[in-house]
Amino acid sequence: MVDPSIRALIEEWDGLAVLLRHDAAAGAWIFIALHDDTLGMMMGGCRVNVYPRPEEGLLDALRLARGMTHKWAAVDFPFGGGKSVVALSRPVEGEERTGLLKRYAHVLGLVDGRYATGPDLGTTPEDMDLIRSVTPNVMGGPAWIDGYDGDPGPFTALGVYSGMRAALRHVFGDDGVEDRRVLIQGLGDVGLPLARYLAADGAKLVVTDVDDGKLGRVAEELGAEVVEPDGIYDVECDVYAPCAVGATLNAESIPRLRCRVVAGSANNQLATEEDGERIHQRGILYTPDFVINGGGAVAFGLMYGGERDFDAIRERMRGIGDSVTAILEEAQERGEAPSRTALRRAERVLAAAGARRA
Ligand code: PHE
């Protein structure tokens, strides 16, 4: 990143508003990026992560909030896009972390009724219960809904799996994963359940994670091959599934990729919109992130609306495969990058809702 200031980042952003606070006690910055409320109340998770500089945390919040707007629009759900980032300067744990999350929740309470958060990278369902002890503007957590652990990850993973199969069908004419080589980057809340679905259906897995211990355990459990995090872009495979941080598809990594399909759960996989064109030029099918990874969001939206039939919710995750197919077919007809098609479709939904509201 070319060292932009907080001011430059906000001036360049197309969203609604940003709430920010410096938390001196924990050496952290709290950013709540409210991107767009055209479709309804803004809703998007809370990420807690260490960033070399707070500007990078803000940039993440701004991009993730925009991604949430598109994610909701892609499924035409009545929610708007927002996202929170608690940007740490160093690891924060135990009671210090509890205090920080409570202070984050206090700030979150200021946007009462207009924005709600949920789990994301670096936060757990249990953290959501802690946040709920301060403000009601939160979804997820074991205390949210009786008989549900409050974790969106397995739903997101089901949606990604359905979208991955749709992409395989588009490329190979067959959506079976048996003996397909799938590279999973990140065995977190989504990557791990996704790996389990794939392994159960006979895929050949190659896995990586920044946590060596977890990597070893999962590789053994699933009989997966292991690669070091830096080596992943050179792995020959059918599908590359980014399930960790964003911006892994960039000018440096795209020329190295040796896969046919990219289909994973990470938010903001493309470093820039141009990278969507770049990967298309390379003849690799990119499954737009905000379409394929919408499962957790859709599940939460349905539960927020009162749905308690979890089989019905799981069934809805198959719809993600249908959305992926529709986008890939339209992209093919137009001869354009699927990232472009997905963006246009989302923007069309937003424009129609904006016109109705005006
Ligand atoms: N953080 C996940 C996502 O980006 C799940 C989530 C969705 C959490 C919506 C809160 C709200 O999709």
Short mmCIF file of C-alpha atoms and ligand atoms in Angstrom, two decimals:
data_model
loop_
_atom_site.label_atom_id
_atom_site.label_comp_id
_atom_site.label_asym_id
_atom_site.label_seq_id
_atom_site.Cartn_x
_atom_site.Cartn_y
_atom_site.Cartn_z
CA MET A 1 0.00 0.00 0.00
CA VAL A 2 1.31 3.46 -0.89
CA ASP A 3 1.06 4.97 2.56
CA PRO A 4 -2.23 6.88 2.34
CA SER A 5 -3.40 8.98 5.27
CA ILE A 6 -6.68 8.36 7.07
CA ARG A 7 -7.90 11.53 5.41
CA ALA A 8 -7.03 10.32 1.90
CA LEU A 9 -8.66 6.95 2.53
CA ILE A 10 -11.92 8.53 3.62
CA GLU A 11 -11.90 11.08 0.80
CA GLU A 12 -11.59 8.28 -1.73
CA TRP A 13 -14.33 6.16 -0.23
CA ASP A 14 -17.88 6.13 -1.58
CA GLY A 15 -19.66 5.14 1.65
CA LEU A 16 -22.01 6.84 4.07
CA ALA A 17 -20.00 7.52 7.22
CA VAL A 18 -17.20 6.22 9.41
CA LEU A 19 -17.09 6.16 13.19
CA LEU A 20 -13.62 6.07 14.61
CA ARG A 21 -12.04 6.02 18.01
CA HIS A 22 -8.55 5.54 19.31
CA ASP A 23 -8.47 3.17 22.27
CA ALA A 24 -5.36 4.25 24.14
CA ALA A 25 -5.70 1.57 26.85
CA ALA A 26 -5.27 -1.31 24.40
CA GLY A 27 -3.26 0.58 21.78
CA ALA A 28 -6.00 -0.07 19.22
CA TRP A 29 -8.17 1.81 16.76
CA ILE A 30 -11.88 1.13 16.40
CA PHE A 31 -13.37 1.72 12.95
CA ILE A 32 -17.05 1.30 12.11
CA ALA A 33 -17.55 1.80 8.38
CA LEU A 34 -21.17 2.40 7.36
CA HIS A 35 -21.20 1.98 3.61
CA ASP A 36 -24.75 1.98 2.27
CA ASP A 37 -28.27 1.68 3.71
CA THR A 38 -30.27 1.74 0.47
CA LEU A 39 -31.56 -1.79 1.00
CA GLY A 40 -32.06 -1.56 4.76
CA MET A 41 -30.37 -1.68 8.14
CA MET A 42 -26.62 -2.06 7.75
CA MET A 43 -25.21 -5.38 8.84
CA GLY A 44 -21.68 -6.72 8.75
CA GLY A 45 -19.22 -8.49 10.99
CA CYS A 46 -16.52 -7.28 13.35
CA ARG A 47 -12.91 -8.11 12.51
CA VAL A 48 -10.21 -7.96 15.17
CA ASN A 49 -6.71 -8.15 13.80
CA VAL A 50 -3.19 -6.81 14.19
CA TYR A 51 -2.25 -4.28 11.49
CA PRO A 52 1.20 -2.74 11.03
CA ARG A 53 -0.48 0.68 10.90
CA PRO A 54 -4.05 1.78 11.76
CA GLU A 55 -4.49 3.09 8.21
CA GLU A 56 -4.41 -0.49 7.00
CA GLY A 57 -7.17 -1.38 9.45
CA LEU A 58 -9.26 1.52 8.20
CA LEU A 59 -8.69 0.51 4.58
CA ASP A 60 -9.81 -3.01 5.45
CA ALA A 61 -12.97 -1.68 7.14
CA LEU A 62 -13.82 0.55 4.17
CA ARG A 63 -13.32 -2.22 1.61
CA LEU A 64 -15.10 -4.84 3.72
CA ALA A 65 -18.09 -2.56 4.29
CA ARG A 66 -18.40 -1.98 0.56
CA GLY A 67 -18.14 -5.74 0.03
CA MET A 68 -21.05 -6.24 2.46
CA THR A 69 -23.21 -3.83 0.47
CA HIS A 70 -22.57 -5.94 -2.62
CA LYS A 71 -23.03 -9.20 -0.73
CA TRP A 72 -26.54 -8.24 0.39
CA ALA A 73 -27.41 -6.78 -3.00
CA ALA A 74 -26.21 -9.94 -4.76
CA VAL A 75 -28.92 -11.92 -2.96
CA ASP A 76 -31.35 -8.97 -2.93
CA PHE A 77 -31.69 -9.14 0.84
CA PRO A 78 -33.08 -6.12 2.72
CA PHE A 79 -29.84 -5.20 4.47
CA GLY A 80 -27.18 -2.58 3.82
CA GLY A 81 -23.41 -2.82 4.04
CA GLY A 82 -21.25 -1.97 7.02
CA LYS A 83 -18.27 -3.49 8.78
CA SER A 84 -16.24 -3.00 11.91
CA VAL A 85 -12.50 -3.36 12.32
CA VAL A 86 -10.71 -3.25 15.64
CA ALA A 87 -7.17 -2.59 14.47
CA LEU A 88 -4.68 -3.81 17.04
CA SER A 89 -1.07 -2.63 17.17
CA ARG A 90 -0.08 -5.81 19.07
CA PRO A 91 -1.86 -9.03 20.15
CA VAL A 92 -4.44 -8.27 22.87
CA GLU A 93 -5.74 -11.13 25.01
CA GLY A 94 -7.66 -12.11 28.12
CA GLU A 95 -9.17 -9.39 30.27
CA GLU A 96 -7.59 -6.66 28.21
CA ARG A 97 -9.37 -8.01 25.13
CA THR A 98 -12.67 -8.25 27.03
CA GLY A 99 -12.35 -4.60 28.04
CA LEU A 100 -11.53 -3.56 24.49
CA LEU A 101 -14.51 -5.46 23.05
CA LYS A 102 -16.81 -3.81 25.59
CA ARG A 103 -15.52 -0.39 24.62
CA TYR A 104 -16.02 -1.32 20.95
CA ALA A 105 -19.58 -2.34 21.85
CA HIS A 106 -20.16 1.05 23.47
CA VAL A 107 -19.20 2.80 20.24
CA LEU A 108 -21.33 0.30 18.28
CA GLY A 109 -24.31 1.27 20.46
CA LEU A 110 -24.10 4.82 19.10
CA VAL A 111 -25.48 3.66 15.73
CA ASP A 112 -28.40 2.04 17.50
CA GLY A 113 -30.86 0.37 15.18
CA ARG A 114 -29.05 1.35 11.98
CA TYR A 115 -26.13 -1.07 12.03
CA ALA A 116 -25.60 -4.46 13.64
CA THR A 117 -22.48 -6.57 13.76
CA GLY A 118 -21.62 -10.28 13.90
CA PRO A 119 -18.59 -12.58 13.92
CA ASP A 120 -15.76 -12.20 11.40
CA LEU A 121 -12.04 -12.98 11.20
CA GLY A 122 -10.56 -12.64 14.70
CA THR A 123 -13.86 -12.71 16.59
CA THR A 124 -15.80 -15.70 17.92
CA PRO A 125 -19.50 -16.33 18.46
CA GLU A 126 -18.81 -15.98 22.22
CA ASP A 127 -17.47 -12.48 21.58
CA MET A 128 -20.91 -11.61 20.19
CA ASP A 129 -22.52 -12.51 23.50
CA LEU A 130 -20.03 -10.24 25.25
CA ILE A 131 -20.89 -7.41 22.86
CA ARG A 132 -24.59 -8.09 23.48
CA SER A 133 -24.05 -7.45 27.20
CA VAL A 134 -23.43 -3.81 26.19
CA THR A 135 -25.64 -3.24 23.12
CA PRO A 136 -28.38 -5.16 21.28
CA ASN A 137 -26.88 -4.27 17.86
CA VAL A 138 -25.37 -7.68 17.27
CA MET A 139 -26.28 -11.02 15.69
CA GLY A 140 -24.72 -14.39 16.46
CA GLY A 141 -23.29 -15.97 19.58
CA PRO A 142 -24.59 -18.92 21.64
CA ALA A 143 -27.04 -16.70 23.54
CA TRP A 144 -28.67 -15.34 20.36
CA ILE A 145 -31.04 -18.16 19.37
CA ASP A 146 -32.01 -21.22 21.43
CA GLY A 147 -30.40 -24.41 20.20
CA TYR A 148 -27.94 -22.68 17.85
CA ASP A 149 -24.26 -22.02 18.60
CA GLY A 150 -24.42 -18.70 16.78
CA ASP A 151 -21.61 -19.49 14.34
CA PRO A 152 -22.16 -18.44 10.69
CA GLY A 153 -19.07 -20.34 9.44
CA PRO A 154 -20.65 -23.70 8.56
CA PHE A 155 -23.41 -21.92 6.58
CA THR A 156 -20.86 -19.86 4.69
CA ALA A 157 -18.93 -23.07 3.98
CA LEU A 158 -22.04 -24.78 2.58
CA GLY A 159 -22.68 -21.82 0.30
CA VAL A 160 -19.05 -21.80 -0.87
CA TYR A 161 -19.25 -25.52 -1.55
CA SER A 162 -22.40 -25.06 -3.60
CA GLY A 163 -20.80 -22.15 -5.51
CA MET A 164 -17.60 -24.13 -6.08
CA ARG A 165 -19.57 -26.98 -7.61
CA ALA A 166 -21.40 -24.53 -9.86
CA ALA A 167 -18.03 -23.17 -11.03
CA LEU A 168 -16.70 -26.69 -11.65
CA ARG A 169 -19.81 -27.52 -13.68
CA HIS A 170 -19.27 -24.38 -15.72
CA VAL A 171 -15.66 -25.23 -16.51
CA PHE A 172 -15.64 -29.02 -16.72
CA GLY A 173 -19.31 -29.79 -17.41
CA ASP A 174 -19.41 -31.86 -14.23
CA ASP A 175 -19.69 -30.66 -10.65
CA GLY A 176 -18.21 -33.71 -8.93
CA VAL A 177 -15.30 -33.02 -6.60
CA GLU A 178 -14.03 -36.57 -6.41
CA ASP A 179 -10.33 -36.59 -7.25
CA ARG A 180 -10.34 -32.87 -7.92
CA ARG A 181 -7.35 -31.17 -6.35
CA VAL A 182 -8.51 -28.32 -4.13
CA LEU A 183 -6.14 -25.94 -2.38
CA ILE A 184 -7.59 -24.41 0.78
CA GLN A 185 -5.84 -21.35 2.17
CA GLY A 186 -6.89 -20.90 5.80
CA LEU A 187 -8.53 -23.50 8.04
CA GLY A 188 -10.59 -21.09 10.09
CA ASP A 189 -14.26 -20.79 10.74
CA VAL A 190 -15.14 -21.38 7.08
CA GLY A 191 -12.06 -23.09 5.62
CA LEU A 192 -12.25 -25.98 8.07
CA PRO A 193 -15.91 -26.98 7.55
CA LEU A 194 -15.38 -26.50 3.79
CA ALA A 195 -12.36 -28.84 3.90
CA ARG A 196 -14.50 -31.42 5.72
CA TYR A 197 -17.29 -31.30 3.13
CA LEU A 198 -14.76 -31.67 0.33
CA ALA A 199 -12.87 -34.49 2.00
CA ALA A 200 -16.11 -36.38 2.67
CA ASP A 201 -16.90 -36.20 -1.05
CA GLY A 202 -13.49 -37.49 -2.12
CA ALA A 203 -11.62 -34.32 -3.12
CA LYS A 204 -7.82 -34.33 -2.92
CA LEU A 205 -6.99 -31.55 -0.51
CA VAL A 206 -3.93 -29.36 -0.23
CA VAL A 207 -4.14 -27.17 2.85
CA THR A 208 -2.29 -24.30 4.45
CA ASP A 209 -2.70 -22.15 7.55
CA VAL A 210 -0.60 -19.68 9.50
CA ASP A 211 -1.14 -21.84 12.62
CA ASP A 212 1.25 -24.79 12.23
CA GLY A 213 -0.31 -26.86 14.98
CA LYS A 214 -3.79 -26.61 13.51
CA LEU A 215 -2.43 -27.28 10.04
CA GLY A 216 -0.83 -30.53 11.16
CA ARG A 217 -3.94 -31.72 13.02
CA VAL A 218 -6.33 -30.98 10.15
CA ALA A 219 -4.02 -32.48 7.52
CA GLU A 220 -3.92 -35.67 9.53
CA GLU A 221 -7.67 -35.74 10.14
CA LEU A 222 -8.49 -35.27 6.46
CA GLY A 223 -5.50 -36.97 4.85
CA ALA A 224 -4.58 -33.67 3.20
CA GLU A 225 -1.28 -32.56 1.74
CA VAL A 226 0.34 -29.57 3.46
CA VAL A 227 1.98 -26.52 1.89
CA GLU A 228 3.66 -23.59 3.58
CA PRO A 229 1.67 -20.34 3.36
CA ASP A 230 4.22 -18.71 0.97
CA GLY A 231 4.24 -21.63 -1.42
CA ILE A 232 0.55 -21.74 -2.25
CA TYR A 233 0.47 -19.72 -5.45
CA ASP A 234 2.69 -22.24 -7.24
CA VAL A 235 0.57 -25.28 -6.34
CA GLU A 236 -0.95 -27.03 -9.31
CA CYS A 237 -4.63 -27.68 -8.61
CA ASP A 238 -8.15 -27.55 -10.05
CA VAL A 239 -9.49 -25.11 -7.49
CA TYR A 240 -7.82 -22.51 -5.33
CA ALA A 241 -10.05 -21.64 -2.37
CA PRO A 242 -8.89 -18.49 -0.53
CA CYS A 243 -10.49 -18.72 2.93
CA ALA A 244 -8.40 -16.29 4.95
CA VAL A 245 -7.41 -12.66 4.46
CA GLY A 246 -8.24 -10.57 1.37
CA ALA A 247 -6.24 -9.26 -1.60
CA THR A 248 -4.52 -12.58 -2.31
CA LEU A 249 -5.35 -12.12 -6.02
CA ASN A 250 -3.01 -9.37 -7.12
CA ALA A 251 -0.48 -8.39 -9.78
CA GLU A 252 2.17 -10.53 -8.12
CA SER A 253 0.16 -13.71 -7.40
CA ILE A 254 -2.06 -13.94 -10.51
CA PRO A 255 0.76 -14.71 -12.98
CA ARG A 256 1.88 -17.53 -10.69
CA LEU A 257 -1.48 -19.28 -10.22
CA ARG A 258 -1.72 -22.81 -11.59
CA CYS A 259 -5.41 -23.49 -11.02
CA ARG A 260 -8.49 -23.53 -13.28
CA VAL A 261 -10.95 -22.07 -10.80
CA VAL A 262 -10.79 -19.68 -7.85
CA ALA A 263 -13.67 -20.27 -5.44
CA GLY A 264 -13.31 -19.46 -1.77
CA SER A 265 -14.83 -17.65 1.19
CA ALA A 266 -12.41 -14.77 1.83
CA ASN A 267 -13.82 -11.27 1.52
CA ASN A 268 -12.19 -8.90 -1.02
CA GLN A 269 -10.08 -11.51 -2.76
CA LEU A 270 -9.16 -9.15 -5.60
CA ALA A 271 -6.63 -6.51 -4.57
CA THR A 272 -8.14 -4.15 -7.16
CA GLU A 273 -10.98 -4.38 -9.68
CA GLU A 274 -8.33 -4.57 -12.38
CA ASP A 275 -7.17 -7.88 -10.93
CA GLY A 276 -10.57 -9.31 -11.89
CA GLU A 277 -9.66 -8.55 -15.52
CA ARG A 278 -6.14 -9.83 -15.04
CA ILE A 279 -7.26 -13.23 -13.78
CA HIS A 280 -9.85 -13.45 -16.55
CA GLN A 281 -7.12 -12.77 -19.12
CA ARG A 282 -5.19 -15.70 -17.71
CA GLY A 283 -8.13 -17.99 -18.46
CA ILE A 284 -8.79 -18.74 -14.79
CA LEU A 285 -12.42 -18.72 -13.70
CA TYR A 286 -12.85 -16.39 -10.74
CA THR A 287 -16.04 -16.91 -8.73
CA PRO A 288 -16.91 -13.46 -7.36
CA ASP A 289 -16.28 -13.45 -3.62
CA PHE A 290 -19.31 -11.49 -2.48
CA VAL A 291 -21.58 -13.92 -4.32
CA ILE A 292 -20.04 -17.21 -3.27
CA ASN A 293 -19.40 -16.22 0.36
CA GLY A 294 -22.87 -14.87 1.16
CA GLY A 295 -24.07 -18.01 2.98
CA GLY A 296 -23.39 -16.81 6.51
CA ALA A 297 -24.97 -13.46 5.77
CA VAL A 298 -28.07 -15.05 4.24
CA ALA A 299 -28.38 -17.49 7.17
CA PHE A 300 -28.12 -14.62 9.66
CA GLY A 301 -30.59 -12.52 7.69
CA LEU A 302 -33.09 -15.38 7.69
CA MET A 303 -32.65 -16.00 11.42
CA TYR A 304 -32.98 -12.30 12.16
CA GLY A 305 -36.29 -12.47 10.26
CA GLY A 306 -37.46 -15.27 12.58
CA GLU A 307 -36.55 -18.39 10.59
CA ARG A 308 -35.78 -21.27 12.94
CA ASP A 309 -35.88 -24.22 10.53
CA PHE A 310 -32.18 -24.93 10.10
CA ASP A 311 -32.73 -27.51 7.37
CA ALA A 312 -34.60 -24.89 5.37
CA ILE A 313 -31.71 -22.46 5.91
CA ARG A 314 -29.19 -25.07 4.75
CA GLU A 315 -31.38 -25.70 1.73
CA ARG A 316 -31.19 -21.99 0.90
CA MET A 317 -27.40 -22.26 0.68
CA ARG A 318 -27.85 -24.22 -2.54
CA GLY A 319 -29.28 -21.04 -4.05
CA ILE A 320 -25.75 -19.65 -3.96
CA GLY A 321 -24.75 -22.20 -6.58
CA ASP A 322 -27.63 -20.99 -8.76
CA SER A 323 -26.52 -17.36 -8.37
CA VAL A 324 -22.96 -18.32 -9.30
CA THR A 325 -24.19 -20.17 -12.39
CA ALA A 326 -26.31 -17.20 -13.50
CA ILE A 327 -23.33 -14.85 -13.18
CA LEU A 328 -20.88 -17.16 -14.94
CA GLU A 329 -23.30 -17.66 -17.82
CA GLU A 330 -23.94 -13.96 -18.23
CA ALA A 331 -20.20 -13.25 -18.08
CA GLN A 332 -19.58 -15.85 -20.76
CA GLU A 333 -22.30 -14.46 -23.03
CA ARG A 334 -20.87 -10.98 -22.73
CA GLY A 335 -17.28 -12.16 -22.94
CA GLU A 336 -16.37 -10.30 -19.78
CA ALA A 337 -14.78 -11.04 -16.41
CA PRO A 338 -17.29 -12.52 -13.92
CA SER A 339 -16.16 -9.95 -11.34
CA ARG A 340 -17.52 -7.26 -13.64
CA THR A 341 -20.83 -9.07 -14.19
CA ALA A 342 -21.34 -9.58 -10.46
CA LEU A 343 -20.67 -5.93 -9.69
CA ARG A 344 -23.04 -4.72 -12.37
CA ARG A 345 -25.83 -7.01 -11.15
CA ALA A 346 -25.38 -5.85 -7.54
CA GLU A 347 -25.32 -2.22 -8.60
CA ARG A 348 -28.49 -2.73 -10.60
CA VAL A 349 -30.30 -4.00 -7.49
CA LEU A 350 -29.04 -0.99 -5.50
CA ALA A 351 -30.02 1.47 -8.21
CA ALA A 352 -33.55 0.03 -8.48
CA ALA A 353 -34.01 0.21 -4.68
CA GLY A 354 -32.55 3.72 -4.62
CA ALA A 355 -34.99 4.84 -7.32
CA ARG A 356 -37.93 3.36 -5.40
CA ARG A 357 -36.83 5.17 -2.27
CA ALA A 358 -36.30 8.54 -3.96
N1 PHE B 1 -18.48 -12.11 8.63
C1 PHE B 1 -19.20 -12.98 7.74
C2 PHE B 1 -19.32 -12.31 6.37
O1 PHE B 1 -18.54 -11.46 6.02
C3 PHE B 1 -20.52 -13.43 8.32
C4 PHE B 1 -21.47 -12.34 8.69
C5 PHE B 1 -22.38 -11.91 7.76
C6 PHE B 1 -21.45 -11.75 9.92
C7 PHE B 1 -23.25 -10.90 8.05
C8 PHE B 1 -22.31 -10.71 10.21
C9 PHE B 1 -23.19 -10.31 9.27
O2 PHE B 1 -20.16 -12.62 5.57
#
